[in-house]
């Protein structure tokens, strides 16, 4: 394993739990055994427990600045770790069970210790995470963590001990033991025969059968929830679930596809914009549009939870759209975190505030992007959020296939630049007004885009319409798949 090239600003001294420590670029501040997939794998989970056991026997523990957590794949995993007597060693290294479900992998990381957060902010440190999850997109794991590394559960334990990502665990010690001797990865790594023996002794069918016997009963808190028995849902006053406006003003008749005229650009984005950039699932910053909304509705910062858990409230989710802390909008160079310039005023504001202003002005909006727009998780809110912001079309160099279909499903037109063109080659800055014509022909393969700059100059180019199937034509003409299905049911 080669060392990573991370710019070094030098160590920063801070005090954690009364102990003076040094952290810097490359310090691991989050180490999590998490994921709905590999935390159900007995081989790697027992290996993680065995690493913890061997490390604890040498008197090792996690580095003080590392926030650790364990999210087992099921109750059965917890049970065979308990039978193998590996739960306690994991706890000794800080890996306490935080629950069953989406945790750090989707951004449910919780706050870092205050001294760590302050050191990162004051010194602009490149702090990192290591997790056994499936995703490591920018801004997903934690807003204060700039780099995220994926590893197996036993390696997560080992790196939590080291506390740094830029070491070679084959040639460099992870830490010193209670006797002051260097401990290398090989010293605490279990053999395959040890892992196999643990699987044979502790992973049984009975463990899974008993764990899942009453899986639908839920715990006392679940059983205590009062639920009505009516045919329709009685929407409560809540900041977690609200009646979304998707069907406001809807009629039974299907309207004609109309050209998009006088549109403004909400963002000019680069390549590989993921669904996490578009609709982050992590923590909510108090000074963000979503945070301000929650505060205005009486929610304390400690109760914000995450955007991932707020997917039933469109008011929070639309405010979180394009609000990833690492999103860079080329319309507002030098900024991160969902900032744009309202046109034609040129006023800098959040993308949400600009979208709401455009809506009040009756102005449709579009997004310009590069290659692989919408890559990553197939997140429905990456299409729902833009739709609620008033986005009528995206013009990109290419799309991730599921996100392209999700855009159509929400009534957003996915267009592609043709002949190798892109926003840069066409000198599009996002200050133009855009007219997209030819949409009245639902089976057309191309449309014409006319971009009028503030000085009155005009650029006209052809864009490929990425409505790829006959069913998608029907979805788009209906304004999205939700309207399509509801009209079918009503008929």
GROMACS .gro file of C-alpha atoms in nm:
model
  491
    1UNK     CA    1   0.000   0.000   0.000
    2UNK     CA    2   0.169   0.319  -0.120
    3UNK     CA    3   0.173   0.638   0.082
    4UNK     CA    4  -0.079   0.904  -0.022
    5UNK     CA    5   0.045   1.243  -0.139
    6UNK     CA    6  -0.139   1.474   0.098
    7UNK     CA    7  -0.019   1.835   0.134
    8UNK     CA    8   0.130   1.871   0.481
    9UNK     CA    9   0.066   2.194   0.673
   10UNK     CA   10   0.242   2.055   0.979
   11UNK     CA   11   0.092   1.914   1.299
   12UNK     CA   12  -0.161   2.112   1.501
   13UNK     CA   13  -0.175   2.076   1.878
   14UNK     CA   14  -0.511   2.035   2.050
   15UNK     CA   15  -0.647   1.884   2.370
   16UNK     CA   16  -0.895   1.595   2.365
   17UNK     CA   17  -1.029   1.455   2.693
   18UNK     CA   18  -0.747   1.626   2.881
   19UNK     CA   19  -0.477   1.478   2.658
   20UNK     CA   20  -0.262   1.697   2.432
   21UNK     CA   21  -0.243   1.550   2.084
   22UNK     CA   22  -0.130   1.655   1.738
   23UNK     CA   23  -0.341   1.625   1.425
   24UNK     CA   24  -0.283   1.745   1.072
   25UNK     CA   25  -0.344   1.679   0.706
   26UNK     CA   26  -0.416   1.308   0.664
   27UNK     CA   27  -0.540   1.256   1.019
   28UNK     CA   28  -0.829   1.011   1.034
   29UNK     CA   29  -1.116   1.171   1.226
   30UNK     CA   30  -1.385   0.916   1.135
   31UNK     CA   31  -1.340   0.536   1.130
   32UNK     CA   32  -1.659   0.341   1.080
   33UNK     CA   33  -1.752  -0.021   1.030
   34UNK     CA   34  -2.067   0.049   0.834
   35UNK     CA   35  -2.262  -0.063   0.528
   36UNK     CA   36  -2.567  -0.267   0.451
   37UNK     CA   37  -2.352  -0.516   0.257
   38UNK     CA   38  -2.012  -0.602   0.400
   39UNK     CA   39  -2.124  -0.577   0.763
   40UNK     CA   40  -2.336  -0.884   0.688
   41UNK     CA   41  -2.027  -1.079   0.578
   42UNK     CA   42  -1.914  -1.308   0.862
   43UNK     CA   43  -1.560  -1.337   0.728
   44UNK     CA   44  -1.475  -0.967   0.745
   45UNK     CA   45  -1.681  -0.896   1.058
   46UNK     CA   46  -1.515  -1.172   1.258
   47UNK     CA   47  -1.180  -1.060   1.117
   48UNK     CA   48  -1.249  -0.708   1.247
   49UNK     CA   49  -1.331  -0.851   1.588
   50UNK     CA   50  -1.014  -1.061   1.590
   51UNK     CA   51  -0.801  -0.758   1.497
   52UNK     CA   52  -0.961  -0.568   1.784
   53UNK     CA   53  -0.899  -0.860   2.023
   54UNK     CA   54  -0.532  -0.889   1.930
   55UNK     CA   55  -0.488  -0.511   1.951
   56UNK     CA   56  -0.658  -0.490   2.290
   57UNK     CA   57  -0.435  -0.767   2.421
   58UNK     CA   58  -0.134  -0.549   2.328
   59UNK     CA   59  -0.287  -0.253   2.512
   60UNK     CA   60  -0.372  -0.063   2.194
   61UNK     CA   61  -0.672   0.160   2.141
   62UNK     CA   62  -0.789   0.405   1.877
   63UNK     CA   63  -0.612   0.737   1.833
   64UNK     CA   64  -0.785   0.995   2.056
   65UNK     CA   65  -0.902   1.214   1.765
   66UNK     CA   66  -1.074   0.930   1.578
   67UNK     CA   67  -1.454   0.905   1.601
   68UNK     CA   68  -1.538   0.534   1.574
   69UNK     CA   69  -1.864   0.348   1.526
   70UNK     CA   70  -2.000   0.003   1.446
   71UNK     CA   71  -2.319  -0.058   1.248
   72UNK     CA   72  -2.369  -0.436   1.220
   73UNK     CA   73  -2.561  -0.568   0.922
   74UNK     CA   74  -2.822  -0.732   1.144
   75UNK     CA   75  -2.896  -0.856   1.494
   76UNK     CA   76  -2.754  -1.192   1.386
   77UNK     CA   77  -2.412  -1.029   1.334
   78UNK     CA   78  -2.421  -0.887   1.686
   79UNK     CA   79  -2.512  -1.228   1.824
   80UNK     CA   80  -2.228  -1.419   1.663
   81UNK     CA   81  -1.980  -1.146   1.761
   82UNK     CA   82  -2.107  -1.179   2.119
   83UNK     CA   83  -2.078  -1.559   2.112
   84UNK     CA   84  -1.723  -1.524   1.979
   85UNK     CA   85  -1.648  -1.281   2.266
   86UNK     CA   86  -1.540  -1.012   2.021
   87UNK     CA   87  -1.791  -0.739   2.109
   88UNK     CA   88  -1.595  -0.625   2.414
   89UNK     CA   89  -1.260  -0.592   2.229
   90UNK     CA   90  -1.436  -0.386   1.962
   91UNK     CA   91  -1.580  -0.162   2.234
   92UNK     CA   92  -1.234  -0.126   2.392
   93UNK     CA   93  -1.119   0.024   2.062
   94UNK     CA   94  -1.422   0.253   2.048
   95UNK     CA   95  -1.636   0.052   1.807
   96UNK     CA   96  -1.968   0.061   1.992
   97UNK     CA   97  -2.288  -0.054   1.823
   98UNK     CA   98  -2.471   0.259   1.704
   99UNK     CA   99  -2.767   0.072   1.553
  100UNK     CA  100  -2.886  -0.122   1.252
  101UNK     CA  101  -2.933   0.075   0.933
  102UNK     CA  102  -2.777   0.357   0.734
  103UNK     CA  103  -2.505   0.529   0.936
  104UNK     CA  104  -2.176   0.689   0.827
  105UNK     CA  105  -2.201   0.550   0.474
  106UNK     CA  106  -2.490   0.790   0.404
  107UNK     CA  107  -2.363   1.076   0.618
  108UNK     CA  108  -2.527   0.990   0.952
  109UNK     CA  109  -2.193   1.050   1.122
  110UNK     CA  110  -2.294   1.301   1.386
  111UNK     CA  111  -2.070   1.585   1.507
  112UNK     CA  112  -1.695   1.549   1.551
  113UNK     CA  113  -1.546   1.631   1.892
  114UNK     CA  114  -1.537   2.009   1.930
  115UNK     CA  115  -1.154   2.034   1.955
  116UNK     CA  116  -1.121   1.833   1.633
  117UNK     CA  117  -1.375   2.048   1.450
  118UNK     CA  118  -1.204   2.365   1.568
  119UNK     CA  119  -0.859   2.245   1.460
  120UNK     CA  120  -0.992   2.151   1.114
  121UNK     CA  121  -1.163   2.488   1.072
  122UNK     CA  122  -0.886   2.705   1.215
  123UNK     CA  123  -0.606   2.543   1.016
  124UNK     CA  124  -0.796   2.430   0.703
  125UNK     CA  125  -0.686   2.072   0.764
  126UNK     CA  126  -0.743   1.795   0.512
  127UNK     CA  127  -0.902   1.553   0.760
  128UNK     CA  128  -1.007   1.213   0.630
  129UNK     CA  129  -1.235   0.922   0.705
  130UNK     CA  130  -1.198   0.550   0.657
  131UNK     CA  131  -1.508   0.335   0.640
  132UNK     CA  132  -1.620  -0.006   0.526
  133UNK     CA  133  -1.910   0.148   0.334
  134UNK     CA  134  -2.000   0.160  -0.034
  135UNK     CA  135  -1.974   0.533  -0.106
  136UNK     CA  136  -1.700   0.792  -0.063
  137UNK     CA  137  -1.833   1.085  -0.266
  138UNK     CA  138  -1.736   1.441  -0.176
  139UNK     CA  139  -1.918   1.587   0.121
  140UNK     CA  140  -2.111   1.267   0.191
  141UNK     CA  141  -1.954   1.122   0.504
  142UNK     CA  142  -1.911   1.450   0.693
  143UNK     CA  143  -1.901   1.815   0.593
  144UNK     CA  144  -1.566   1.869   0.769
  145UNK     CA  145  -1.400   1.564   0.612
  146UNK     CA  146  -1.239   1.632   0.274
  147UNK     CA  147  -1.119   1.284   0.176
  148UNK     CA  148  -1.283   0.945   0.232
  149UNK     CA  149  -1.128   0.602   0.194
  150UNK     CA  150  -1.307   0.268   0.165
  151UNK     CA  151  -1.159  -0.038   0.334
  152UNK     CA  152  -1.254  -0.374   0.482
  153UNK     CA  153  -1.379  -0.379   0.844
  154UNK     CA  154  -1.052  -0.521   0.984
  155UNK     CA  155  -0.852  -0.250   0.807
  156UNK     CA  156  -1.085   0.015   0.948
  157UNK     CA  157  -0.994  -0.108   1.298
  158UNK     CA  158  -0.623  -0.103   1.217
  159UNK     CA  159  -0.629   0.248   1.072
  160UNK     CA  160  -0.831   0.376   1.369
  161UNK     CA  161  -0.537   0.268   1.584
  162UNK     CA  162  -0.287   0.442   1.355
  163UNK     CA  163  -0.495   0.759   1.331
  164UNK     CA  164  -0.344   0.856   0.995
  165UNK     CA  165  -0.418   0.753   0.639
  166UNK     CA  166  -0.073   0.827   0.495
  167UNK     CA  167   0.119   0.534   0.640
  168UNK     CA  168   0.235   0.209   0.486
  169UNK     CA  169   0.105  -0.051   0.733
  170UNK     CA  170   0.340  -0.314   0.589
  171UNK     CA  171   0.657  -0.124   0.679
  172UNK     CA  172   0.547   0.134   0.936
  173UNK     CA  173   0.413   0.059   1.286
  174UNK     CA  174   0.051   0.138   1.364
  175UNK     CA  175   0.134   0.237   1.722
  176UNK     CA  176   0.335   0.138   2.028
  177UNK     CA  177   0.198  -0.114   2.276
  178UNK     CA  178   0.185  -0.089   2.655
  179UNK     CA  179   0.551  -0.197   2.674
  180UNK     CA  180   0.660   0.069   2.427
  181UNK     CA  181   0.722  -0.176   2.144
  182UNK     CA  182   0.619  -0.106   1.785
  183UNK     CA  183   0.309  -0.292   1.668
  184UNK     CA  184   0.274  -0.359   1.296
  185UNK     CA  185  -0.032  -0.467   1.103
  186UNK     CA  186   0.107  -0.820   1.073
  187UNK     CA  187   0.119  -0.845   1.455
  188UNK     CA  188  -0.258  -0.810   1.496
  189UNK     CA  189  -0.383  -0.950   1.164
  190UNK     CA  190  -0.566  -1.285   1.203
  191UNK     CA  191  -0.479  -1.582   0.986
  192UNK     CA  192  -0.733  -1.727   0.747
  193UNK     CA  193  -0.748  -2.041   0.960
  194UNK     CA  194  -0.843  -1.831   1.267
  195UNK     CA  195  -1.121  -1.663   1.070
  196UNK     CA  196  -1.246  -1.994   0.929
  197UNK     CA  197  -1.251  -2.149   1.275
  198UNK     CA  198  -1.453  -1.858   1.415
  199UNK     CA  199  -1.705  -1.889   1.133
  200UNK     CA  200  -1.740  -2.264   1.189
  201UNK     CA  201  -1.785  -2.223   1.566
  202UNK     CA  202  -2.008  -1.916   1.591
  203UNK     CA  203  -2.203  -1.856   1.268
  204UNK     CA  204  -2.504  -2.086   1.267
  205UNK     CA  205  -2.841  -2.101   1.095
  206UNK     CA  206  -3.014  -2.089   1.433
  207UNK     CA  207  -2.855  -1.749   1.502
  208UNK     CA  208  -3.019  -1.600   1.193
  209UNK     CA  209  -3.352  -1.781   1.241
  210UNK     CA  210  -3.393  -1.655   1.597
  211UNK     CA  211  -3.276  -1.302   1.511
  212UNK     CA  212  -3.536  -1.267   1.237
  213UNK     CA  213  -3.820  -1.458   1.405
  214UNK     CA  214  -3.992  -1.137   1.524
  215UNK     CA  215  -3.832  -0.887   1.290
  216UNK     CA  216  -4.166  -0.723   1.204
  217UNK     CA  217  -4.272  -0.676   1.566
  218UNK     CA  218  -4.031  -0.390   1.629
  219UNK     CA  219  -3.918  -0.266   1.967
  220UNK     CA  220  -4.125  -0.094   2.235
  221UNK     CA  221  -4.084   0.248   2.076
  222UNK     CA  222  -4.215   0.122   1.742
  223UNK     CA  223  -4.507  -0.056   1.905
  224UNK     CA  224  -4.599   0.255   2.105
  225UNK     CA  225  -4.656   0.470   1.796
  226UNK     CA  226  -5.021   0.560   1.757
  227UNK     CA  227  -5.145   0.495   1.403
  228UNK     CA  228  -5.487   0.569   1.258
  229UNK     CA  229  -5.689   0.328   1.051
  230UNK     CA  230  -5.837   0.554   0.785
  231UNK     CA  231  -5.804   0.526   0.409
  232UNK     CA  232  -5.619   0.858   0.377
  233UNK     CA  233  -5.323   0.999   0.563
  234UNK     CA  234  -5.384   1.278   0.811
  235UNK     CA  235  -5.081   1.499   0.751
  236UNK     CA  236  -4.941   1.617   1.086
  237UNK     CA  237  -4.751   1.935   1.164
  238UNK     CA  238  -4.401   1.800   1.126
  239UNK     CA  239  -4.052   1.887   1.004
  240UNK     CA  240  -4.000   1.523   0.902
  241UNK     CA  241  -4.299   1.458   0.679
  242UNK     CA  242  -4.513   1.699   0.478
  243UNK     CA  243  -4.761   1.676   0.193
  244UNK     CA  244  -4.548   1.740  -0.118
  245UNK     CA  245  -4.673   1.979  -0.389
  246UNK     CA  246  -4.618   1.746  -0.686
  247UNK     CA  247  -4.988   1.739  -0.777
  248UNK     CA  248  -5.079   2.101  -0.706
  249UNK     CA  249  -5.274   2.240  -1.000
  250UNK     CA  250  -5.281   1.908  -1.181
  251UNK     CA  251  -5.568   1.837  -1.422
  252UNK     CA  252  -5.686   1.512  -1.581
  253UNK     CA  253  -5.591   1.635  -1.926
  254UNK     CA  254  -5.238   1.590  -2.059
  255UNK     CA  255  -5.097   1.918  -2.180
  256UNK     CA  256  -4.884   1.971  -2.488
  257UNK     CA  257  -4.506   1.978  -2.459
  258UNK     CA  258  -4.406   2.342  -2.485
  259UNK     CA  259  -4.080   2.511  -2.570
  260UNK     CA  260  -3.874   2.654  -2.285
  261UNK     CA  261  -3.823   3.028  -2.332
  262UNK     CA  262  -3.639   3.293  -2.134
  263UNK     CA  263  -3.475   3.041  -1.902
  264UNK     CA  264  -3.193   3.136  -1.670
  265UNK     CA  265  -2.904   2.914  -1.564
  266UNK     CA  266  -2.901   2.806  -1.201
  267UNK     CA  267  -2.555   2.645  -1.209
  268UNK     CA  268  -2.269   2.567  -1.447
  269UNK     CA  269  -2.112   2.245  -1.321
  270UNK     CA  270  -1.810   2.036  -1.418
  271UNK     CA  271  -1.759   1.664  -1.478
  272UNK     CA  272  -1.862   1.375  -1.252
  273UNK     CA  273  -2.128   1.564  -1.060
  274UNK     CA  274  -2.274   1.293  -0.838
  275UNK     CA  275  -2.621   1.263  -0.695
  276UNK     CA  276  -2.458   1.349  -0.361
  277UNK     CA  277  -2.349   1.681  -0.508
  278UNK     CA  278  -2.706   1.739  -0.628
  279UNK     CA  279  -2.890   1.610  -0.321
  280UNK     CA  280  -2.658   1.549  -0.025
  281UNK     CA  281  -2.772   1.312   0.246
  282UNK     CA  282  -2.540   1.420   0.526
  283UNK     CA  283  -2.552   1.668   0.811
  284UNK     CA  284  -2.732   2.002   0.791
  285UNK     CA  285  -2.533   2.320   0.859
  286UNK     CA  286  -2.718   2.580   1.068
  287UNK     CA  287  -2.635   2.860   0.823
  288UNK     CA  288  -2.757   2.662   0.520
  289UNK     CA  289  -3.105   2.716   0.370
  290UNK     CA  290  -3.220   2.384   0.520
  291UNK     CA  291  -3.073   2.472   0.859
  292UNK     CA  292  -3.238   2.815   0.860
  293UNK     CA  293  -3.571   2.652   0.772
  294UNK     CA  294  -3.546   2.407   1.064
  295UNK     CA  295  -3.442   2.679   1.310
  296UNK     CA  296  -3.735   2.894   1.195
  297UNK     CA  297  -3.963   2.601   1.276
  298UNK     CA  298  -3.829   2.560   1.629
  299UNK     CA  299  -3.584   2.273   1.572
  300UNK     CA  300  -3.266   2.286   1.783
  301UNK     CA  301  -2.936   2.224   1.607
  302UNK     CA  302  -2.887   1.903   1.807
  303UNK     CA  303  -3.213   1.771   1.657
  304UNK     CA  304  -3.137   1.857   1.293
  305UNK     CA  305  -3.046   1.498   1.212
  306UNK     CA  306  -2.954   1.469   0.843
  307UNK     CA  307  -3.095   1.532   0.498
  308UNK     CA  308  -3.095   1.156   0.449
  309UNK     CA  309  -3.347   1.119   0.732
  310UNK     CA  310  -3.553   1.417   0.615
  311UNK     CA  311  -3.657   1.281   0.279
  312UNK     CA  312  -4.024   1.301   0.372
  313UNK     CA  313  -4.012   1.681   0.401
  314UNK     CA  314  -3.981   1.850   0.064
  315UNK     CA  315  -3.924   2.189   0.228
  316UNK     CA  316  -3.599   2.069   0.382
  317UNK     CA  317  -3.495   1.863   0.082
  318UNK     CA  318  -3.540   2.133  -0.180
  319UNK     CA  319  -3.334   2.366   0.039
  320UNK     CA  320  -3.065   2.099   0.052
  321UNK     CA  321  -3.061   2.056  -0.327
  322UNK     CA  322  -2.728   2.160  -0.482
  323UNK     CA  323  -2.612   2.243  -0.126
  324UNK     CA  324  -2.328   1.992  -0.097
  325UNK     CA  325  -2.041   2.164   0.083
  326UNK     CA  326  -1.803   2.058  -0.196
  327UNK     CA  327  -2.022   2.166  -0.491
  328UNK     CA  328  -1.842   2.421  -0.708
  329UNK     CA  329  -2.058   2.633  -0.935
  330UNK     CA  330  -1.850   2.789  -1.212
  331UNK     CA  331  -2.093   3.081  -1.216
  332UNK     CA  332  -1.957   3.180  -0.873
  333UNK     CA  333  -1.583   3.103  -0.889
  334UNK     CA  334  -1.400   3.067  -0.561
  335UNK     CA  335  -1.708   2.944  -0.375
  336UNK     CA  336  -1.825   2.605  -0.253
  337UNK     CA  337  -2.151   2.478  -0.113
  338UNK     CA  338  -2.432   2.569  -0.349
  339UNK     CA  339  -2.369   2.935  -0.432
  340UNK     CA  340  -2.481   3.107  -0.753
  341UNK     CA  341  -2.526   3.450  -0.908
  342UNK     CA  342  -2.882   3.559  -0.974
  343UNK     CA  343  -2.926   3.698  -1.324
  344UNK     CA  344  -2.937   3.965  -1.446
  345UNK     CA  345  -2.870   4.132  -1.107
  346UNK     CA  346  -2.542   3.945  -1.052
  347UNK     CA  347  -2.624   3.919  -0.681
  348UNK     CA  348  -2.452   3.629  -0.502
  349UNK     CA  349  -2.690   3.403  -0.310
  350UNK     CA  350  -2.763   3.037  -0.240
  351UNK     CA  351  -2.892   2.826  -0.527
  352UNK     CA  352  -3.216   2.775  -0.333
  353UNK     CA  353  -3.272   3.148  -0.283
  354UNK     CA  354  -3.198   3.216  -0.649
  355UNK     CA  355  -3.440   2.943  -0.758
  356UNK     CA  356  -3.715   3.088  -0.540
  357UNK     CA  357  -3.651   3.435  -0.679
  358UNK     CA  358  -3.671   3.305  -1.034
  359UNK     CA  359  -3.998   3.129  -0.949
  360UNK     CA  360  -4.143   3.451  -0.812
  361UNK     CA  361  -4.039   3.620  -1.137
  362UNK     CA  362  -4.198   3.344  -1.346
  363UNK     CA  363  -3.861   3.250  -1.495
  364UNK     CA  364  -3.778   2.884  -1.572
  365UNK     CA  365  -3.426   2.760  -1.491
  366UNK     CA  366  -3.181   2.513  -1.639
  367UNK     CA  367  -2.850   2.354  -1.537
  368UNK     CA  368  -2.536   2.316  -1.750
  369UNK     CA  369  -2.301   2.027  -1.671
  370UNK     CA  370  -2.011   1.819  -1.802
  371UNK     CA  371  -1.959   1.445  -1.834
  372UNK     CA  372  -2.123   1.176  -1.618
  373UNK     CA  373  -2.386   1.403  -1.468
  374UNK     CA  374  -2.576   1.220  -1.193
  375UNK     CA  375  -2.321   0.946  -1.127
  376UNK     CA  376  -2.321   0.764  -0.794
  377UNK     CA  377  -2.622   0.654  -0.592
  378UNK     CA  378  -2.954   0.629  -0.778
  379UNK     CA  379  -3.108   0.889  -0.547
  380UNK     CA  380  -3.462   0.997  -0.633
  381UNK     CA  381  -3.421   1.334  -0.460
  382UNK     CA  382  -3.147   1.428  -0.707
  383UNK     CA  383  -3.434   1.461  -0.956
  384UNK     CA  384  -3.714   1.561  -0.717
  385UNK     CA  385  -3.516   1.849  -0.565
  386UNK     CA  386  -3.429   2.018  -0.896
  387UNK     CA  387  -3.790   1.978  -1.012
  388UNK     CA  388  -3.912   2.162  -0.701
  389UNK     CA  389  -3.653   2.435  -0.764
  390UNK     CA  390  -3.809   2.490  -1.105
  391UNK     CA  391  -3.542   2.323  -1.317
  392UNK     CA  392  -3.694   2.249  -1.657
  393UNK     CA  393  -3.388   2.107  -1.836
  394UNK     CA  394  -3.031   1.992  -1.786
  395UNK     CA  395  -2.780   2.023  -2.069
  396UNK     CA  396  -2.483   1.795  -2.005
  397UNK     CA  397  -2.209   1.620  -2.202
  398UNK     CA  398  -2.329   1.279  -2.077
  399UNK     CA  399  -2.546   1.122  -1.805
  400UNK     CA  400  -2.541   0.834  -1.565
  401UNK     CA  401  -2.818   0.611  -1.702
  402UNK     CA  402  -3.040   0.583  -1.392
  403UNK     CA  403  -3.024   0.953  -1.317
  404UNK     CA  404  -3.114   1.037  -1.676
  405UNK     CA  405  -3.430   0.826  -1.646
  406UNK     CA  406  -3.505   0.978  -1.304
  407UNK     CA  407  -3.492   1.325  -1.457
  408UNK     CA  408  -3.745   1.224  -1.721
  409UNK     CA  409  -3.956   1.066  -1.448
  410UNK     CA  410  -3.977   1.402  -1.273
  411UNK     CA  411  -4.056   1.593  -1.592
  412UNK     CA  412  -3.707   1.742  -1.634
  413UNK     CA  413  -3.570   1.737  -1.989
  414UNK     CA  414  -3.224   1.577  -2.020
  415UNK     CA  415  -3.032   1.722  -2.317
  416UNK     CA  416  -2.683   1.645  -2.439
  417UNK     CA  417  -2.434   1.864  -2.618
  418UNK     CA  418  -2.348   1.727  -2.962
  419UNK     CA  419  -2.033   1.700  -3.177
  420UNK     CA  420  -1.798   1.717  -2.878
  421UNK     CA  421  -1.925   2.057  -2.768
  422UNK     CA  422  -1.965   2.164  -2.406
  423UNK     CA  423  -2.034   2.479  -2.208
  424UNK     CA  424  -1.668   2.578  -2.219
  425UNK     CA  425  -1.622   2.535  -2.592
  426UNK     CA  426  -1.940   2.732  -2.656
  427UNK     CA  427  -1.828   3.007  -2.413
  428UNK     CA  428  -2.142   2.969  -2.205
  429UNK     CA  429  -2.102   3.142  -1.869
  430UNK     CA  430  -2.452   3.102  -1.723
  431UNK     CA  431  -2.530   3.472  -1.760
  432UNK     CA  432  -2.728   3.408  -2.078
  433UNK     CA  433  -3.099   3.360  -2.129
  434UNK     CA  434  -3.187   3.029  -2.295
  435UNK     CA  435  -3.461   2.933  -2.539
  436UNK     CA  436  -3.508   2.563  -2.613
  437UNK     CA  437  -3.728   2.502  -2.916
  438UNK     CA  438  -3.863   2.193  -3.091
  439UNK     CA  439  -4.025   2.032  -2.788
  440UNK     CA  440  -4.367   2.032  -2.953
  441UNK     CA  441  -4.248   1.729  -3.150
  442UNK     CA  442  -4.240   1.470  -2.874
  443UNK     CA  443  -4.054   1.219  -3.093
  444UNK     CA  444  -3.784   1.459  -3.206
  445UNK     CA  445  -3.428   1.349  -3.139
  446UNK     CA  446  -3.281   1.699  -3.130
  447UNK     CA  447  -3.378   2.046  -3.018
  448UNK     CA  448  -3.234   2.388  -3.086
  449UNK     CA  449  -3.088   2.592  -2.800
  450UNK     CA  450  -3.051   2.967  -2.837
  451UNK     CA  451  -2.833   3.140  -2.575
  452UNK     CA  452  -2.851   3.518  -2.564
  453UNK     CA  453  -2.568   3.689  -2.377
  454UNK     CA  454  -2.613   4.013  -2.176
  455UNK     CA  455  -2.455   4.211  -2.461
  456UNK     CA  456  -2.717   4.079  -2.704
  457UNK     CA  457  -2.489   3.836  -2.887
  458UNK     CA  458  -2.646   3.500  -2.966
  459UNK     CA  459  -2.508   3.146  -2.977
  460UNK     CA  460  -2.726   2.875  -3.131
  461UNK     CA  461  -2.649   2.505  -3.100
  462UNK     CA  462  -2.817   2.168  -3.136
  463UNK     CA  463  -2.873   1.945  -2.832
  464UNK     CA  464  -2.966   1.578  -2.836
  465UNK     CA  465  -3.289   1.494  -2.654
  466UNK     CA  466  -3.228   1.202  -2.417
  467UNK     CA  467  -3.586   1.080  -2.390
  468UNK     CA  468  -3.496   0.730  -2.495
  469UNK     CA  469  -3.811   0.515  -2.491
  470UNK     CA  470  -4.179   0.548  -2.593
  471UNK     CA  471  -4.282   0.519  -2.227
  472UNK     CA  472  -4.050   0.806  -2.137
  473UNK     CA  473  -4.220   1.020  -2.402
  474UNK     CA  474  -4.549   0.961  -2.219
  475UNK     CA  475  -4.389   1.038  -1.881
  476UNK     CA  476  -4.244   1.365  -2.007
  477UNK     CA  477  -4.567   1.475  -2.177
  478UNK     CA  478  -4.752   1.408  -1.851
  479UNK     CA  479  -4.506   1.617  -1.653
  480UNK     CA  480  -4.343   1.313  -1.496
  481UNK     CA  481  -4.417   0.956  -1.399
  482UNK     CA  482  -4.614   1.055  -1.087
  483UNK     CA  483  -4.866   1.249  -1.296
  484UNK     CA  484  -4.869   0.971  -1.555
  485UNK     CA  485  -4.956   0.703  -1.298
  486UNK     CA  486  -5.218   0.915  -1.122
  487UNK     CA  487  -5.394   0.994  -1.450
  488UNK     CA  488  -5.392   0.625  -1.539
  489UNK     CA  489  -5.546   0.538  -1.203
  490UNK     CA  490  -5.806   0.812  -1.236
  491UNK     CA  491  -5.901   0.686  -1.582
   0.00000   0.00000   0.00000
